[in-house]
Short mmCIF file of C-alpha atoms in Angstrom, two decimals:
data_model
loop_
_atom_site.label_atom_id
_atom_site.label_comp_id
_atom_site.label_asym_id
_atom_site.label_seq_id
_atom_site.Cartn_x
_atom_site.Cartn_y
_atom_site.Cartn_z
CA MET W 1 -16.92 3.84 -14.85
CA ALA W 2 -13.66 2.60 -13.58
CA ALA W 3 -10.49 1.07 -14.57
CA HIS W 4 -9.56 3.67 -17.83
CA GLN W 5 -5.96 4.89 -17.14
CA GLU W 6 -6.40 8.43 -15.94
CA LYS W 7 -2.90 10.18 -16.22
CA LYS W 8 -2.70 13.62 -14.20
CA PRO W 9 -1.46 16.40 -16.33
CA SER W 10 2.43 16.24 -17.07
CA GLU W 11 4.50 17.35 -13.69
CA GLY W 12 7.61 16.20 -12.04
CA ARG W 13 7.81 16.29 -8.28
CA ASN W 14 10.62 17.60 -5.59
CA ARG W 15 9.72 17.59 -1.75
CA LYS W 16 11.09 19.92 0.91
CA SER W 17 9.57 19.67 4.21
CA THR W 18 7.92 22.78 5.60
CA GLN W 19 6.11 21.82 8.38
CA ASN W 20 3.71 24.66 9.05
CA GLY W 21 0.86 23.25 11.49
CA THR W 22 -2.12 24.18 9.32
CA GLN W 23 -4.38 21.55 7.98
CA THR W 24 -5.60 23.40 4.84
CA SER W 25 -4.18 21.38 2.55
CA GLN W 26 -6.95 18.86 3.37
CA VAL W 27 -9.16 20.33 0.68
CA GLN W 28 -6.44 20.53 -2.14
CA TRP W 29 -6.38 16.98 -3.60
CA GLY W 30 -8.33 13.78 -3.40
CA ARG W 31 -12.26 13.21 -3.51
CA ALA W 32 -14.57 16.09 -1.92
CA TRP W 33 -14.94 16.94 1.54
CA GLU W 34 -18.46 18.26 1.13
CA VAL W 35 -21.33 17.03 -1.17
CA ASP W 36 -23.14 19.88 -3.31
CA TRP W 37 -26.63 18.75 -4.56
CA PHE W 38 -25.70 18.10 -8.12
CA SER W 39 -22.89 15.22 -7.01
CA LEU W 40 -25.39 13.69 -4.71
CA ALA W 41 -28.07 13.32 -7.50
CA SER W 42 -25.51 11.85 -9.90
CA ILE W 43 -24.52 9.64 -7.46
CA LEU W 44 -27.94 8.05 -6.21
CA PHE W 45 -28.71 8.04 -10.37
CA LEU W 46 -25.29 5.45 -10.67
CA LEU W 47 -26.06 3.57 -7.82
CA MET W 48 -29.74 2.73 -8.94
CA PHE W 49 -29.15 2.69 -12.74
CA ALA W 50 -26.08 1.38 -13.18
CA PRO W 51 -26.67 -2.17 -12.16
CA LEU W 52 -29.69 -2.02 -14.68
CA ILE W 53 -27.93 -0.08 -17.70
CA VAL W 54 -25.32 -3.55 -17.09
CA TYR W 55 -28.44 -6.37 -17.24
CA TYR W 56 -29.95 -4.71 -19.92
CA PHE W 57 -27.20 -4.32 -22.64
CA ILE W 58 -26.34 -7.81 -21.50
CA MET W 59 -30.20 -8.94 -21.92
CA SER W 60 -30.67 -7.22 -25.10
CA CYS W 61 -28.05 -9.43 -26.84
CA ASP W 62 -29.14 -12.36 -24.58
CA GLN W 63 -33.25 -12.19 -25.61
CA TYR W 64 -33.36 -9.67 -28.40
CA GLN W 65 -30.30 -10.06 -30.67
CA CYS W 66 -28.34 -6.96 -29.30
CA SER W 67 -31.03 -4.70 -30.45
CA LEU W 68 -31.69 -1.87 -27.70
CA ILE W 69 -35.02 -0.68 -28.81
CA ASP W 70 -36.83 -3.71 -29.33
CA PRO W 71 -37.46 -4.68 -25.23
CA VAL W 72 -38.65 -1.13 -24.92
CA ILE W 73 -41.76 -1.67 -28.03
CA ASP W 74 -42.36 -5.24 -26.74
CA LEU W 75 -42.76 -3.28 -22.81
CA LEU W 76 -44.76 -0.45 -24.61
CA THR W 77 -46.96 -1.98 -26.97
CA GLY W 78 -47.96 -4.82 -24.48
CA ASN W 79 -46.60 -8.04 -26.39
CA LYS W 80 -43.99 -8.26 -22.51
CA HIS W 81 -43.89 -7.69 -19.67
CA LEU W 82 -41.06 -7.21 -17.35
CA SER W 83 -41.68 -10.42 -15.66
CA ASP W 84 -41.52 -11.94 -18.76
CA ILE W 85 -38.06 -10.59 -19.49
CA TRP W 86 -36.79 -11.19 -15.71
CA ASN W 87 -38.18 -14.68 -16.20
CA LYS W 88 -36.57 -15.53 -19.22
CA THR W 89 -32.99 -14.64 -17.84
CA PRO W 90 -30.75 -16.84 -16.80
CA THR W 91 -29.92 -17.43 -12.53
CA LEU W 92 -26.81 -17.84 -10.57
CA THR W 93 -26.39 -21.47 -11.14
CA TYR W 94 -23.93 -23.48 -9.12
CA ARG W 95 -21.15 -23.69 -11.77
CA ALA W 96 -20.94 -20.17 -12.32
CA VAL W 97 -20.12 -19.38 -8.53
CA GLY W 98 -17.40 -22.18 -8.76
CA ILE W 99 -15.91 -20.72 -11.95
CA TYR W 100 -16.21 -17.31 -10.39
CA THR W 101 -14.50 -18.23 -7.29
CA LEU W 102 -11.76 -19.69 -8.65
CA TRP W 103 -10.98 -17.00 -11.16
CA VAL W 104 -10.84 -14.94 -8.48
CA ALA W 105 -9.03 -16.45 -6.15
CA PHE W 106 -6.36 -17.49 -8.41
CA GLN W 107 -5.91 -13.74 -9.46
CA VAL W 108 -5.11 -13.18 -5.75
CA VAL W 109 -2.90 -15.98 -5.45
CA LEU W 110 -1.06 -14.84 -8.79
CA TYR W 111 -0.86 -11.11 -7.14
CA VAL W 112 -0.07 -11.58 -3.54
CA CYS W 113 1.80 -15.27 -3.63
CA ILE W 114 4.10 -14.94 -6.78
CA PRO W 115 6.83 -11.83 -6.86
CA ASP W 116 7.63 -10.39 -10.41
CA PHE W 117 10.27 -12.21 -12.32
CA CYS W 118 9.20 -10.83 -15.90
CA HIS W 119 11.17 -7.57 -14.90
CA LYS W 120 14.52 -9.71 -14.66
CA PHE W 121 14.43 -10.52 -18.72
CA LEU W 122 12.02 -8.25 -20.10
CA PRO W 123 14.14 -5.36 -21.11
CA GLY W 124 12.31 -1.99 -20.47
CA TYR W 125 10.00 -3.29 -18.47
CA VAL W 126 9.54 -2.21 -14.38
CA GLY W 127 8.38 -4.56 -12.28
CA GLY W 128 8.79 -5.98 -8.86
CA VAL W 129 8.59 -3.75 -5.73
CA GLN W 130 7.66 0.08 -6.62
CA GLU W 131 6.82 3.33 -4.55
CA GLY W 132 3.64 4.80 -5.37
CA ALA W 133 2.68 8.40 -5.58
CA VAL W 134 2.74 10.34 -2.00
CA THR W 135 -1.09 10.52 -0.52
CA PRO W 136 -2.68 13.34 0.89
CA ALA W 137 -1.21 12.31 4.01
CA GLY W 138 2.37 12.28 2.92
CA VAL W 139 2.44 8.53 2.61
CA VAL W 140 4.25 6.56 0.10
CA ASN W 141 3.14 3.51 -0.57
CA LYS W 142 4.77 0.14 -1.93
CA TYR W 143 3.36 -2.09 -4.29
CA GLU W 144 4.39 -5.55 -5.97
CA ILE W 145 3.95 -5.18 -9.70
CA ASN W 146 3.30 -8.39 -11.05
CA GLY W 147 0.29 -7.95 -13.58
CA LEU W 148 2.05 -8.41 -16.84
CA GLN W 149 3.24 -11.95 -15.00
CA ALA W 150 -0.26 -12.55 -14.05
CA TRP W 151 -1.69 -11.98 -17.45
CA ILE W 152 0.87 -13.99 -19.28
CA ILE W 153 0.58 -17.18 -16.46
CA THR W 154 -3.36 -16.97 -17.29
CA HIS W 155 -3.08 -16.78 -20.94
CA VAL W 156 -0.47 -19.72 -21.03
CA LEU W 157 -3.24 -21.76 -19.06
CA TRP W 158 -5.96 -20.91 -21.14
CA PHE W 159 -4.09 -21.67 -24.42
CA ALA W 160 -2.75 -24.97 -22.80
CA ASN W 161 -6.12 -26.09 -21.66
CA ALA W 162 -7.97 -24.77 -25.63
CA TYR W 163 -5.36 -26.83 -27.42
CA TYR W 164 -4.06 -30.04 -25.44
CA PHE W 165 -6.16 -30.34 -22.05
CA HIS W 166 -9.41 -29.60 -23.08
CA CYS W 167 -10.76 -29.85 -19.47
CA PHE W 168 -12.97 -26.89 -20.21
CA SER W 169 -14.66 -25.27 -23.23
CA PRO W 170 -12.85 -22.00 -24.33
CA THR W 171 -16.41 -20.77 -24.95
CA ILE W 172 -17.15 -21.02 -21.27
CA ILE W 173 -17.03 -17.42 -20.40
CA PHE W 174 -19.60 -16.73 -23.23
CA ASP W 175 -22.12 -20.17 -22.15
CA ASN W 176 -22.09 -18.77 -18.67
CA TRP W 177 -22.06 -14.93 -19.15
CA ILE W 178 -25.40 -13.97 -17.62
CA PRO W 179 -24.95 -16.13 -14.49
CA LEU W 180 -21.03 -14.90 -13.95
CA LEU W 181 -22.62 -11.35 -14.26
CA TRP W 182 -24.41 -12.01 -10.71
CA CYS W 183 -21.30 -13.38 -9.23
CA ALA W 184 -19.71 -10.39 -10.39
CA ASN W 185 -22.42 -8.05 -8.96
CA ILE W 186 -21.82 -10.03 -5.73
CA LEU W 187 -18.09 -9.70 -5.02
CA GLY W 188 -18.84 -6.24 -6.07
CA TYR W 189 -20.92 -5.03 -3.42
CA ALA W 190 -19.30 -6.97 -1.27
CA VAL W 191 -15.79 -5.51 -1.57
CA SER W 192 -17.15 -1.88 -1.51
CA THR W 193 -19.47 -2.85 1.68
CA PHE W 194 -16.60 -4.30 3.16
CA ALA W 195 -14.32 -1.32 2.10
CA MET W 196 -16.79 0.96 3.47
CA ILE W 197 -16.90 -0.77 6.63
CA LYS W 198 -13.16 -0.89 7.24
CA GLY W 199 -12.67 2.77 6.74
CA TYR W 200 -15.05 3.32 9.83
CA PHE W 201 -13.24 1.04 11.91
CA PHE W 202 -9.85 -0.09 11.24
CA PRO W 203 -8.36 1.91 8.14
CA THR W 204 -5.05 1.25 7.05
CA ASN W 205 -4.32 4.85 7.43
CA ALA W 206 -6.78 7.01 9.23
CA LYS W 207 -5.00 10.59 8.06
CA ASP W 208 -6.21 9.49 4.10
CA CYS W 209 -9.58 8.71 5.33
CA LYS W 210 -12.70 10.93 4.34
CA PHE W 211 -16.02 11.52 5.61
CA THR W 212 -18.67 14.19 4.36
CA GLY W 213 -21.45 12.63 6.73
CA ASN W 214 -23.16 11.63 3.41
CA PHE W 215 -23.56 7.61 3.46
CA PHE W 216 -24.49 7.41 -0.33
CA TYR W 217 -21.15 9.23 -1.13
CA ASP W 218 -19.52 7.76 1.05
CA TYR W 219 -20.33 4.33 -0.24
CA MET W 220 -19.98 5.53 -4.17
CA MET W 221 -16.38 7.51 -3.88
CA GLY W 222 -15.15 5.79 -0.93
CA ILE W 223 -13.69 6.61 2.35
CA GLU W 224 -10.09 5.30 2.69
CA PHE W 225 -7.93 6.23 0.02
CA ASN W 226 -5.47 3.03 -0.25
CA PRO W 227 -7.09 0.14 1.90
CA ARG W 228 -4.90 -2.45 2.00
CA ILE W 229 -4.71 -6.25 3.93
CA GLY W 230 -1.59 -7.39 5.19
CA LYS W 231 1.19 -5.38 3.48
CA TRP W 232 0.85 -6.05 -0.24
CA PHE W 233 -2.76 -6.24 -1.06
CA ASP W 234 -3.86 -3.09 -2.06
CA PHE W 235 -7.78 -3.03 -2.71
CA LYS W 236 -7.24 -0.16 -5.96
CA LEU W 237 -4.48 -1.69 -7.54
CA PHE W 238 -5.86 -5.45 -7.52
CA PHE W 239 -9.26 -4.35 -8.49
CA ASN W 240 -8.46 -2.13 -11.03
CA GLY W 241 -5.93 -4.64 -12.90
CA ARG W 242 -7.38 -7.88 -11.73
CA PRO W 243 -9.41 -9.46 -12.16
CA GLY W 244 -11.66 -7.34 -14.57
CA ILE W 245 -8.57 -6.70 -17.01
CA VAL W 246 -7.19 -10.05 -17.03
CA ALA W 247 -10.16 -11.39 -17.94
CA TRP W 248 -10.97 -8.86 -20.49
CA THR W 249 -8.89 -10.75 -23.16
CA LEU W 250 -10.03 -13.86 -22.18
CA ILE W 251 -13.70 -12.67 -22.53
CA ASN W 252 -12.57 -11.83 -26.23
CA LEU W 253 -11.22 -15.22 -26.45
CA SER W 254 -14.24 -16.80 -25.47
CA TYR W 255 -16.30 -14.81 -27.63
CA ALA W 256 -14.14 -16.00 -30.83
CA ALA W 257 -14.04 -19.75 -29.66
CA LYS W 258 -17.88 -19.30 -29.98
CA GLN W 259 -17.91 -17.18 -33.06
CA GLN W 260 -16.07 -20.37 -34.75
CA GLU W 261 -18.34 -22.68 -32.85
CA LEU W 262 -21.52 -21.26 -34.45
CA TYR W 263 -20.66 -20.16 -37.76
CA GLY W 264 -17.26 -22.33 -38.44
CA GLN W 265 -15.00 -19.37 -38.71
CA VAL W 266 -13.52 -16.45 -37.10
CA THR W 267 -14.37 -12.76 -39.08
CA ASN W 268 -12.02 -10.04 -39.47
CA SER W 269 -14.42 -7.93 -37.32
CA MET W 270 -13.94 -10.22 -34.66
CA ILE W 271 -9.94 -10.47 -34.96
CA LEU W 272 -9.57 -6.82 -35.08
CA VAL W 273 -11.24 -6.55 -31.90
CA ASN W 274 -9.07 -9.08 -29.76
CA VAL W 275 -6.01 -7.59 -31.45
CA LEU W 276 -7.07 -3.70 -30.62
CA GLN W 277 -8.06 -4.36 -26.90
CA GLY W 278 -5.71 -6.83 -26.61
CA ILE W 279 -2.94 -4.23 -27.06
CA TYR W 280 -4.53 -1.78 -25.09
CA VAL W 281 -4.83 -4.43 -22.40
CA LEU W 282 -1.16 -5.57 -22.60
CA ASP W 283 -0.36 -2.11 -22.63
CA PHE W 284 -1.49 -1.53 -19.30
CA PHE W 285 0.55 -4.21 -17.44
CA TRP W 286 3.15 -3.60 -19.34
CA ASN W 287 3.04 0.03 -17.64
CA GLU W 288 1.63 -1.25 -14.13
CA ALA W 289 4.15 0.42 -12.06
CA TRP W 290 3.41 3.73 -14.55
CA TYR W 291 -0.01 3.42 -13.40
CA LEU W 292 0.83 4.15 -9.88
CA LYS W 293 0.84 7.73 -10.76
CA THR W 294 -2.54 7.69 -12.70
CA ILE W 295 -5.88 9.46 -11.17
CA ASP W 296 -7.39 6.31 -9.85
CA ILE W 297 -4.30 5.84 -7.42
CA CYS W 298 -3.40 9.20 -6.84
CA HIS W 299 -6.66 10.72 -6.25
CA ASP W 300 -9.54 8.36 -6.10
CA HIS W 301 -10.58 6.99 -2.80
CA PHE W 302 -11.97 3.07 -2.97
CA GLY W 303 -15.42 2.93 -2.98
CA TRP W 304 -18.48 1.35 -4.93
CA TYR W 305 -17.13 3.33 -8.04
CA LEU W 306 -14.09 1.75 -8.40
CA GLY W 307 -15.20 -1.59 -6.24
CA TRP W 308 -18.31 -2.56 -8.24
CA GLY W 309 -17.05 -0.67 -11.55
CA ASP W 310 -14.31 -2.69 -12.34
CA CYS W 311 -16.01 -6.21 -11.22
CA VAL W 312 -19.01 -5.25 -13.30
CA TRP W 313 -19.00 -2.24 -15.49
CA LEU W 314 -15.65 -3.16 -17.03
CA PRO W 315 -15.76 -6.77 -18.10
CA TYR W 316 -19.15 -6.51 -19.31
CA LEU W 317 -19.65 -3.12 -21.08
CA TYR W 318 -15.79 -2.95 -22.40
CA THR W 319 -16.27 -6.19 -24.06
CA LEU W 320 -19.66 -5.34 -25.88
CA GLN W 321 -18.02 -5.30 -29.11
CA GLY W 322 -16.94 -8.94 -29.15
CA LEU W 323 -20.41 -10.25 -27.79
CA TYR W 324 -22.14 -8.19 -30.48
CA LEU W 325 -20.00 -10.17 -33.22
CA VAL W 326 -21.02 -13.23 -31.88
CA TYR W 327 -24.42 -12.58 -32.79
CA HIS W 328 -23.80 -10.53 -35.47
CA PRO W 329 -20.56 -11.73 -37.48
CA VAL W 330 -19.14 -8.73 -39.59
CA GLN W 331 -16.70 -9.48 -42.31
CA LEU W 332 -15.23 -6.30 -43.37
CA GLY W 333 -13.98 -4.99 -46.55
CA THR W 334 -10.02 -5.30 -46.69
CA ALA W 335 -10.21 -1.19 -47.04
CA ASN W 336 -12.21 -0.95 -43.97
CA ALA W 337 -10.46 -3.46 -42.00
CA VAL W 338 -6.87 -1.81 -42.86
CA GLY W 339 -8.85 1.44 -42.04
CA ILE W 340 -9.91 0.41 -38.96
CA LEU W 341 -6.49 -0.71 -37.93
CA MET W 342 -4.58 2.49 -38.73
CA LEU W 343 -7.17 4.61 -36.70
CA GLY W 344 -6.74 1.86 -33.76
CA LEU W 345 -3.06 1.53 -33.73
CA ILE W 346 -2.77 5.92 -34.77
CA GLY W 347 -4.88 6.31 -31.60
CA TYR W 348 -2.69 4.16 -29.30
CA TYR W 349 0.50 5.76 -31.00
CA ILE W 350 -1.10 9.05 -29.64
CA PHE W 351 -1.81 7.47 -26.43
CA ARG W 352 1.06 5.51 -25.59
CA MET W 353 3.81 8.42 -26.48
CA THR W 354 2.08 11.34 -24.81
CA ASN W 355 1.84 9.45 -21.62
CA HIS W 356 5.73 8.36 -22.49
CA GLN W 357 6.69 12.33 -22.63
CA LYS W 358 4.81 12.94 -19.77
CA ASP W 359 7.13 9.84 -17.93
CA LEU W 360 10.23 10.90 -19.46
CA PHE W 361 9.83 14.13 -18.28
CA ARG W 362 8.96 13.39 -14.91
CA ARG W 363 11.87 10.81 -14.33
CA THR W 364 14.33 13.20 -15.46
CA ASN W 365 12.50 16.20 -13.46
CA GLY W 366 12.55 17.67 -17.14
CA ASN W 367 16.18 17.09 -17.69
CA CYS W 368 15.32 15.56 -21.32
CA LYS W 369 14.58 16.12 -25.11
CA ILE W 370 11.11 16.34 -26.25
CA TRP W 371 10.58 16.42 -29.88
CA GLY W 372 14.42 17.24 -30.09
CA LYS W 373 14.84 20.01 -27.72
CA LYS W 374 14.52 20.92 -23.91
CA PRO W 375 10.71 20.99 -22.69
CA GLY W 376 9.33 23.88 -21.13
CA TYR W 377 7.31 23.78 -18.18
CA ILE W 378 5.59 25.54 -15.15
CA GLU W 379 6.78 25.64 -11.92
CA CYS W 380 4.51 25.20 -9.46
CA SER W 381 3.88 24.02 -5.75
CA TYR W 382 1.07 22.20 -2.99
CA MET W 383 1.28 21.06 0.59
CA SER W 384 0.43 17.73 1.61
CA VAL W 385 -1.76 17.52 5.16
CA ASP W 386 1.10 16.86 7.24
CA GLY W 387 2.55 20.34 6.21
CA THR W 388 5.27 19.20 3.49
CA LYS W 389 5.54 21.22 0.68
CA TYR W 390 5.96 19.50 -2.74
CA TYR W 391 7.67 21.31 -6.14
CA SER W 392 6.08 20.17 -9.30
CA LYS W 393 6.51 21.24 -13.03
CA LEU W 394 4.09 21.21 -15.67
CA MET W 395 5.12 20.22 -19.14
CA THR W 396 4.21 22.44 -21.72
CA SER W 397 6.13 21.04 -24.77
CA GLY W 398 5.39 18.02 -26.90
CA PHE W 399 1.92 16.46 -27.00
CA TRP W 400 1.25 18.14 -23.69
CA GLY W 401 1.40 21.63 -25.37
CA TRP W 402 -0.94 20.68 -27.96
CA ALA W 403 -3.60 19.90 -25.24
CA ARG W 404 -3.67 19.36 -21.69
CA HIS W 405 -5.41 15.93 -22.11
CA PHE W 406 -4.23 14.58 -25.54
CA ASN W 407 -3.63 11.11 -24.32
CA TYR W 408 -7.15 10.97 -24.03
CA THR W 409 -7.70 12.19 -27.68
CA GLY W 410 -5.60 9.19 -28.48
CA ASP W 411 -7.75 6.96 -26.13
CA LEU W 412 -11.02 7.98 -28.03
CA MET W 413 -9.70 7.09 -31.62
CA GLY W 414 -8.91 3.61 -30.11
CA SER W 415 -12.63 3.58 -28.53
CA LEU W 416 -13.98 4.33 -32.10
CA ALA W 417 -12.06 2.19 -33.98
CA TYR W 418 -13.02 -0.96 -31.58
CA CYS W 419 -16.93 0.05 -32.55
CA LEU W 420 -16.57 0.69 -35.92
CA THR W 421 -15.38 -3.12 -36.08
CA CYS W 422 -19.22 -4.15 -35.55
CA GLY W 423 -20.68 -1.85 -38.89
CA PHE W 424 -23.46 0.04 -38.40
CA GLY W 425 -26.33 -2.39 -38.04
CA HIS W 426 -27.13 -1.58 -34.34
CA LEU W 427 -26.40 1.02 -31.76
CA LEU W 428 -25.32 -1.14 -29.08
CA PRO W 429 -21.59 -1.31 -30.09
CA TYR W 430 -21.36 2.24 -30.16
CA PHE W 431 -22.38 2.42 -26.61
CA TYR W 432 -18.42 2.25 -25.83
CA ILE W 433 -17.43 5.56 -27.63
CA VAL W 434 -20.40 7.55 -25.93
CA TYR W 435 -19.60 6.36 -22.84
CA MET W 436 -16.01 6.88 -23.23
CA THR W 437 -16.57 10.25 -24.76
CA ILE W 438 -18.83 11.55 -22.07
CA LEU W 439 -16.38 9.89 -19.42
CA LEU W 440 -13.10 11.64 -20.70
CA THR W 441 -14.42 14.89 -21.03
CA HIS W 442 -16.32 14.68 -17.55
CA ARG W 443 -12.76 13.65 -16.36
CA CYS W 444 -11.06 16.88 -18.12
CA ILE W 445 -13.24 19.19 -15.94
CA ARG W 446 -12.96 16.88 -12.82
CA ASP W 447 -8.93 16.64 -12.92
CA GLU W 448 -8.67 20.29 -13.96
CA HIS W 449 -10.93 21.27 -10.74
CA ARG W 450 -8.55 19.12 -8.56
CA CYS W 451 -5.54 20.45 -9.98
CA PHE W 452 -6.30 24.03 -9.45
CA SER W 453 -7.56 23.07 -6.01
CA LYS W 454 -3.83 21.62 -5.92
CA TYR W 455 -1.90 23.77 -7.65
CA GLY W 456 -4.05 27.06 -7.24
CA LYS W 457 -2.60 29.95 -9.47
CA ASP W 458 0.22 27.89 -10.94
CA TRP W 459 -2.62 25.88 -12.26
CA LYS W 460 -3.98 29.48 -14.18
CA ARG W 461 -0.45 30.16 -15.75
CA TYR W 462 -0.45 26.39 -16.77
CA THR W 463 -3.71 26.44 -18.45
CA ALA W 464 -2.82 29.66 -20.08
CA ALA W 465 -0.10 28.32 -21.59
CA VAL W 466 -1.77 25.17 -22.68
CA PRO W 467 -5.29 26.95 -23.58
CA TYR W 468 -7.03 23.45 -24.90
CA ARG W 469 -8.18 20.20 -23.24
CA LEU W 470 -8.79 17.66 -25.52
CA LEU W 471 -8.37 18.84 -29.57
CA PRO W 472 -6.47 21.60 -30.50
CA GLY W 473 -8.08 24.90 -31.43
CA ILE W 474 -11.42 23.31 -30.92
CA PHE W 475 -11.82 22.20 -27.34
#
């Protein structure tokens, strides 16, 4: 659902003020102003069934050893009723509420109260106060980039507790996983509802709000573009990165600790999951300033899709491989383990280098070398709501000359590697690659629709120069 890094097609940006008094550019970028029947049906489906999907997967592990089929068979044959499954599900507990409240409050403190210091001593790391992309209303917001610092502090404290202080067990997350699910849902719905109310009555920037008149669409996709409290607490940046992605690696560590507790060892498959997903998480925070230029920040408004998705969908479904390996420990053969590791690392390399090429091109306005030569590009322009005209360059060289979303191709290779660590005993671990394939394919289509609305005929020239989306010569 939310919180996967989405980079816009490779562009550099310049601005030229051309006040023309029109408002036609309102429809050029950002989410829709009007809702078609298919979008509404999709949104209603997600609002109704996404929470049930998360519950079903977690319940299947808790009660059926991660089988997705056995619960259905039990219900169809009458061996169990829905009430039997529900009554066996752990309920919300005071302990879980306390854990979750402290966790979120701690991440808020790290986000708001501790300015970044990592950029002062880590070569190449960009942190501290950074500017985001221009919004549809022509606003350029500033952000305190300190996610890597928050991740380091959190994990130093985690390991200090595990090896020295022993204030709580490293298995605390796994042991309270379903009660914590109810806490995450409460926060997800609460922040989404608050964001909608805020958009109506006290938006941060009224010109960056969009209203369709359809309650469900506005609740799902959001009204405000960049809802904020005070100067620095930005809803999108906080919930996209913290608390869910900081927790991602802690959740996997808790799974590894539980595997050690139950079986006396941590399997190489669990180690692979921790390493490969840990690389992805660290990459996210190392490049958090780059994240300000992604679709999540540049186009998505903040609603249930991001609010609930980042609180519930991301931490519970992106970590299914580690959860599965607690119930079904898999010790991979050396050749298989090395092959999976290489697949994951090559996928990461493609993902990172593709985005690096884009950022280099954007930072230098095309005055750089990609694969040893000056990059080709398509010049284009677009208009913000205040009539300011911006000029962009869409790169057609390097990986971006192979396919328009080749970073997604690397992302999918990494996603497949996560799943392969679990072997082929059950379907559940492979939900992630199926979901990511659907998600990223949909994003290709969605992003290109937005880019066409934004750039018009210039986008057609770009797609003619780079005809493939994900796989050169195929798609």
